[in-house]
PDB file of C-alpha atoms in Angstrom:
ATOM      1  CA  PHE A  70      -3.932   2.225 -14.977  1.00 64.00           C
ATOM      2  CA  GLU A  71      -6.439   4.361 -16.855  1.00 73.00           C
ATOM      3  CA  GLN A  72      -4.483   3.623 -20.041  1.00 80.00           C
ATOM      4  CA  GLY A  73      -4.857  -0.113 -19.598  1.00 79.00           C
ATOM      5  CA  LEU A  74      -1.628  -0.847 -17.755  1.00 84.00           C
ATOM      6  CA  ARG A  75      -1.864  -4.324 -16.291  1.00 90.00           C
ATOM      7  CA  LEU A  76       0.328  -5.315 -13.378  1.00 95.00           C
ATOM      8  CA  ASP A  77       0.455  -8.424 -11.255  1.00 97.00           C
ATOM      9  CA  HIS A  78       2.693  -7.038  -8.484  1.00 98.00           C
ATOM     10  CA  VAL A  79       4.270  -3.792  -7.343  1.00 98.00           C
ATOM     11  CA  VAL A  80       7.460  -3.833  -5.257  1.00 99.00           C
ATOM     12  CA  VAL A  81       8.896  -0.811  -3.424  1.00 98.00           C
ATOM     13  CA  ALA A  82      11.506  -0.066  -0.769  1.00 98.00           C
ATOM     14  CA  SER A  83       9.934   0.406   2.654  1.00 98.00           C
ATOM     15  CA  GLY A  84      11.937   2.593   5.035  1.00 95.00           C
ATOM     16  CA  SER A  85      10.328   5.428   6.965  1.00 95.00           C
ATOM     17  CA  SER A  86       6.982   4.220   5.501  1.00 96.00           C
ATOM     18  CA  GLY A  87       6.021   7.358   3.555  1.00 96.00           C
ATOM     19  CA  THR A  88       6.438   5.997   0.032  1.00 97.00           C
ATOM     20  CA  HIS A  89       5.060   2.559   0.866  1.00 98.00           C
ATOM     21  CA  GLY A  90       2.128   3.968   2.841  1.00 98.00           C
ATOM     22  CA  GLY A  91       1.313   6.628   0.247  1.00 98.00           C
ATOM     23  CA  LEU A  92       1.432   4.132  -2.596  1.00 98.00           C
ATOM     24  CA  LEU A  93      -0.797   1.729  -0.676  1.00 98.00           C
ATOM     25  CA  ALA A  94      -3.281   4.548  -0.003  1.00 98.00           C
ATOM     26  CA  GLY A  95      -3.323   5.421  -3.699  1.00 96.00           C
ATOM     27  CA  LEU A  96      -3.881   1.834  -4.798  1.00 96.00           C
ATOM     28  CA  LEU A  97      -6.651   1.364  -2.233  1.00 97.00           C
ATOM     29  CA  GLY A  98      -8.243   4.750  -2.900  1.00 95.00           C
ATOM     30  CA  TYR A  99      -8.429   4.116  -6.636  1.00 92.00           C
ATOM     31  CA  ARG A 100      -9.452   0.508  -6.037  1.00 92.00           C
ATOM     32  CA  PHE A 101      -6.559  -0.899  -8.044  1.00 92.00           C
ATOM     33  CA  ASP A 102      -6.363  -4.542  -7.086  1.00 91.00           C
ATOM     34  CA  VAL A 103      -2.600  -4.990  -7.414  1.00 95.00           C
ATOM     35  CA  PRO A 104      -0.557  -6.637  -4.652  1.00 97.00           C
ATOM     36  CA  LEU A 105       1.963  -4.194  -3.179  1.00 98.00           C
ATOM     37  CA  THR A 106       5.035  -5.546  -1.417  1.00 99.00           C
ATOM     38  CA  GLY A 107       7.380  -3.351   0.566  1.00 99.00           C
ATOM     39  CA  ILE A 108      10.908  -4.623   1.071  1.00 98.00           C
ATOM     40  CA  GLY A 109      12.113  -3.432   4.465  1.00 97.00           C
ATOM     41  CA  VAL A 110      15.361  -1.452   4.381  1.00 96.00           C
ATOM     42  CA  SER A 111      15.603  -0.655   8.086  1.00 96.00           C
ATOM     43  CA  ARG A 112      13.419  -2.965  10.176  1.00 96.00           C
ATOM     44  CA  ASP A 113      11.591  -6.287  10.166  1.00 96.00           C
ATOM     45  CA  PRO A 114       7.919  -6.661   9.158  1.00 98.00           C
ATOM     46  CA  ASP A 115       6.559  -6.830  12.723  1.00 98.00           C
ATOM     47  CA  ASP A 116       7.853  -3.305  13.282  1.00 97.00           C
ATOM     48  CA  GLN A 117       7.325  -1.987   9.736  1.00 98.00           C
ATOM     49  CA  VAL A 118       3.718  -3.045   9.061  1.00 98.00           C
ATOM     50  CA  PRO A 119       2.158  -0.781  11.743  1.00 98.00           C
ATOM     51  CA  LEU A 120       4.121   2.216  10.429  1.00 98.00           C
ATOM     52  CA  VAL A 121       2.955   1.645   6.846  1.00 99.00           C
ATOM     53  CA  GLN A 122      -0.610   0.989   7.997  1.00 99.00           C
ATOM     54  CA  ARG A 123      -0.666   4.238   9.989  1.00 98.00           C
ATOM     55  CA  GLU A 124       0.851   6.224   7.089  1.00 98.00           C
ATOM     56  CA  ALA A 125      -1.619   4.833   4.540  1.00 98.00           C
ATOM     57  CA  GLN A 126      -4.548   5.547   6.860  1.00 98.00           C
ATOM     58  CA  ALA A 127      -3.344   9.117   7.448  1.00 98.00           C
ATOM     59  CA  VAL A 128      -3.196   9.748   3.684  1.00 98.00           C
ATOM     60  CA  LEU A 129      -6.683   8.340   3.105  1.00 98.00           C
ATOM     61  CA  ASP A 130      -8.076  10.345   6.031  1.00 98.00           C
ATOM     62  CA  LEU A 131      -6.420  13.538   4.778  1.00 97.00           C
ATOM     63  CA  LEU A 132      -7.987  13.009   1.357  1.00 96.00           C
ATOM     64  CA  GLY A 133     -11.392  12.222   2.841  1.00 97.00           C
ATOM     65  CA  VAL A 134     -11.458   8.659   1.527  1.00 96.00           C
ATOM     66  CA  SER A 135     -13.705   6.479   3.685  1.00 97.00           C
ATOM     67  CA  LEU A 136     -11.562   3.358   3.863  1.00 97.00           C
ATOM     68  CA  THR A 137      -9.940   1.632   6.789  1.00 98.00           C
ATOM     69  CA  VAL A 138      -6.496   0.171   6.230  1.00 98.00           C
ATOM     70  CA  ALA A 139      -6.458  -3.212   7.930  1.00 97.00           C
ATOM     71  CA  ARG A 140      -3.167  -4.748   9.018  1.00 97.00           C
ATOM     72  CA  GLU A 141      -3.564  -7.596   6.517  1.00 97.00           C
ATOM     73  CA  MET A 142      -3.649  -5.062   3.648  1.00 98.00           C
ATOM     74  CA  VAL A 143       0.023  -4.251   4.320  1.00 98.00           C
ATOM     75  CA  THR A 144       2.691  -6.599   2.984  1.00 98.00           C
ATOM     76  CA  CYS A 145       6.258  -6.132   4.152  1.00 98.00           C
ATOM     77  CA  VAL A 146       9.169  -8.473   3.567  1.00 98.00           C
ATOM     78  CA  GLY A 147      12.190  -8.467   5.839  1.00 97.00           C
ATOM     79  CA  GLY A 148      15.571 -10.090   5.844  1.00 95.00           C
ATOM     80  CA  TYR A 149      17.300  -7.976   3.209  1.00 96.00           C
ATOM     81  CA  TRP A 150      18.341  -4.912   5.217  1.00 95.00           C
ATOM     82  CA  GLN A 151      20.780  -6.514   7.639  1.00 95.00           C
ATOM     83  CA  PRO A 152      23.322  -6.171   9.147  1.00 93.00           C
ATOM     84  CA  LYS A 153      21.722  -2.770   9.805  1.00 91.00           C
ATOM     85  CA  TYR A 154      20.283   0.270   8.073  1.00 91.00           C
ATOM     86  CA  SER A 155      22.577   1.787   5.419  1.00 88.00           C
ATOM     87  CA  VAL A 156      25.271  -0.872   5.897  1.00 89.00           C
ATOM     88  CA  PRO A 157      25.937  -2.767   2.643  1.00 89.00           C
ATOM     89  CA  ASN A 158      25.478  -6.513   2.332  1.00 93.00           C
ATOM     90  CA  ALA A 159      26.381  -9.052  -0.347  1.00 93.00           C
ATOM     91  CA  ARG A 160      22.803  -9.480  -1.654  1.00 96.00           C
ATOM     92  CA  MET A 161      22.508  -5.731  -2.203  1.00 93.00           C
ATOM     93  CA  VAL A 162      25.805  -5.685  -4.106  1.00 91.00           C
ATOM     94  CA  GLU A 163      24.618  -8.571  -6.288  1.00 95.00           C
ATOM     95  CA  ALA A 164      21.342  -6.752  -7.065  1.00 96.00           C
ATOM     96  CA  VAL A 165      23.054  -3.419  -7.825  1.00 92.00           C
ATOM     97  CA  GLN A 166      25.571  -5.103 -10.117  1.00 92.00           C
ATOM     98  CA  LEU A 167      22.882  -7.234 -11.798  1.00 97.00           C
ATOM     99  CA  LEU A 168      20.707  -4.272 -12.763  1.00 96.00           C
ATOM    100  CA  ALA A 169      23.644  -2.125 -13.830  1.00 91.00           C
ATOM    101  CA  ARG A 170      25.012  -4.918 -16.008  1.00 93.00           C
ATOM    102  CA  THR A 171      21.763  -6.223 -17.533  1.00 96.00           C
ATOM    103  CA  GLU A 172      19.495  -3.164 -17.641  1.00 95.00           C
ATOM    104  CA  GLY A 173      21.766  -0.132 -17.324  1.00 92.00           C
ATOM    105  CA  ILE A 174      19.799   0.916 -14.237  1.00 94.00           C
ATOM    106  CA  LEU A 175      21.683   2.282 -11.240  1.00 90.00           C
ATOM    107  CA  LEU A 176      20.406   1.533  -7.753  1.00 93.00           C
ATOM    108  CA  ASP A 177      21.531   3.081  -4.504  1.00 90.00           C
ATOM    109  CA  PRO A 178      22.976   0.842  -1.768  1.00 88.00           C
ATOM    110  CA  VAL A 179      20.685   2.045   1.025  1.00 89.00           C
ATOM    111  CA  TYR A 180      17.140   1.814  -0.384  1.00 93.00           C
ATOM    112  CA  THR A 181      16.654   0.618  -3.944  1.00 95.00           C
ATOM    113  CA  GLY A 182      19.620  -1.766  -3.866  1.00 95.00           C
ATOM    114  CA  LYS A 183      18.320  -3.604  -0.818  1.00 96.00           C
ATOM    115  CA  ALA A 184      14.759  -3.502  -2.167  1.00 98.00           C
ATOM    116  CA  MET A 185      15.918  -5.026  -5.458  1.00 98.00           C
ATOM    117  CA  ALA A 186      17.805  -7.671  -3.481  1.00 98.00           C
ATOM    118  CA  GLY A 187      14.443  -8.497  -1.916  1.00 98.00           C
ATOM    119  CA  LEU A 188      12.696  -8.629  -5.292  1.00 99.00           C
ATOM    120  CA  VAL A 189      15.420 -10.932  -6.665  1.00 98.00           C
ATOM    121  CA  GLY A 190      15.119 -13.103  -3.558  1.00 98.00           C
ATOM    122  CA  LEU A 191      11.330 -13.323  -3.898  1.00 98.00           C
ATOM    123  CA  ALA A 192      11.659 -14.230  -7.583  1.00 98.00           C
ATOM    124  CA  ARG A 193      14.154 -16.981  -6.777  1.00 97.00           C
ATOM    125  CA  GLU A 194      11.784 -18.338  -4.126  1.00 97.00           C
ATOM    126  CA  GLY A 195       8.974 -18.565  -6.718  1.00 97.00           C
ATOM    127  CA  HIS A 196       6.893 -15.737  -5.256  1.00 97.00           C
ATOM    128  CA  PHE A 197       6.054 -14.481  -8.761  1.00 97.00           C
ATOM    129  CA  GLY A 198       4.545 -16.660 -11.464  1.00 95.00           C
ATOM    130  CA  ASP A 199       5.887 -17.186 -14.962  1.00 94.00           C
ATOM    131  CA  GLY A 200       4.848 -14.223 -17.070  1.00 95.00           C
ATOM    132  CA  ASP A 201       3.864 -12.063 -14.098  1.00 97.00           C
ATOM    133  CA  ARG A 202       4.248  -8.347 -14.729  1.00 97.00           C
ATOM    134  CA  VAL A 203       6.159  -6.974 -11.750  1.00 98.00           C
ATOM    135  CA  LEU A 204       6.695  -3.234 -11.376  1.00 97.00           C
ATOM    136  CA  PHE A 205       9.676  -2.184  -9.267  1.00 98.00           C
ATOM    137  CA  LEU A 206       9.261   1.399  -8.102  1.00 96.00           C
ATOM    138  CA  HIS A 207      12.710   3.000  -8.284  1.00 95.00           C
ATOM    139  CA  THR A 208      12.753   5.864  -5.794  1.00 90.00           C
ATOM    140  CA  GLY A 209      16.156   7.310  -6.696  1.00 82.00           C
ATOM    141  CA  GLY A 210      19.202   7.701  -4.499  1.00 69.00           C
ATOM    142  CA  PHE A 211      21.864   7.457  -7.197  1.00 64.00           C
ATOM    143  CA  PRO A 212      24.299   9.878  -5.459  1.00 64.00           C
ATOM    144  CA  ALA A 213      24.682   7.392  -2.572  1.00 65.00           C
ATOM    145  CA  LEU A 214      26.505   5.050  -4.951  1.00 62.00           C
ATOM    146  CA  HIS A 215      29.593   7.230  -4.638  1.00 60.00           C
ATOM    147  CA  ALA A 216      29.718   6.878  -0.859  1.00 62.00           C
ATOM    148  CA  PHE A 217      29.679   3.077  -1.181  1.00 65.00           C
ATOM    149  CA  GLU A 218      31.805   2.745  -4.322  1.00 66.00           C
ATOM    150  CA  GLN A 219      34.256   0.130  -3.000  1.00 66.00           C
ATOM    151  CA  ASP A 220      31.408  -1.990  -1.589  1.00 70.00           C
ATOM    152  CA  VAL A 221      29.322  -1.881  -4.764  1.00 69.00           C
ATOM    153  CA  LEU A 222      32.330  -2.732  -6.922  1.00 68.00           C
ATOM    154  CA  GLY A 223      32.891  -5.820  -4.761  1.00 74.00           C
ATOM    155  CA  HIS A 224      36.201  -4.675  -3.287  1.00 71.00           C
ATOM    156  CA  THR A 225      35.199  -5.209   0.357  1.00 75.00           C
ATOM    157  CA  GLU A 226      34.160  -8.231   2.420  1.00 77.00           C
ATOM    158  CA  LEU A 227      30.455  -7.959   3.296  1.00 73.00           C
ATOM    159  CA  ALA A 228      27.934  -9.887   5.352  1.00 70.00           C
ATOM    160  CA  PRO A 229      25.526 -12.029   3.273  1.00 73.00           C
TER     161      PRO A 229
END
């Protein structure tokens, strides 16, 4: 940001809430006005938002930053993690294959694959404008691809 990076949106996987909450605290603490969207990988927004809010507040408090994280400052999107945590679904497989094929980027099936499925879904729904600069925060997890090889290659029947 100090080097002039301009972003319109940041998208990240939101699981235990540490990455999402810490990133939100950083954006708020540095007063970077960039919308942050967490794609839930294990629970729906009603359950995820309070966890992220609490995590972000704990980080700000620990750092001595005098800000209060209001519930409306936390954006979580659900609907991409089902049928349950760490169980593959067809949208995740599509997202993993899409990025591997078009960008040479490998995503894991548990976190980044489902988060990218959410980003793709949001884009298809028109959530982002033409020309918007969207940063997807890839948090790793590549070794998990091997555990789900048959699913990711499309050799198994999966829920949508």
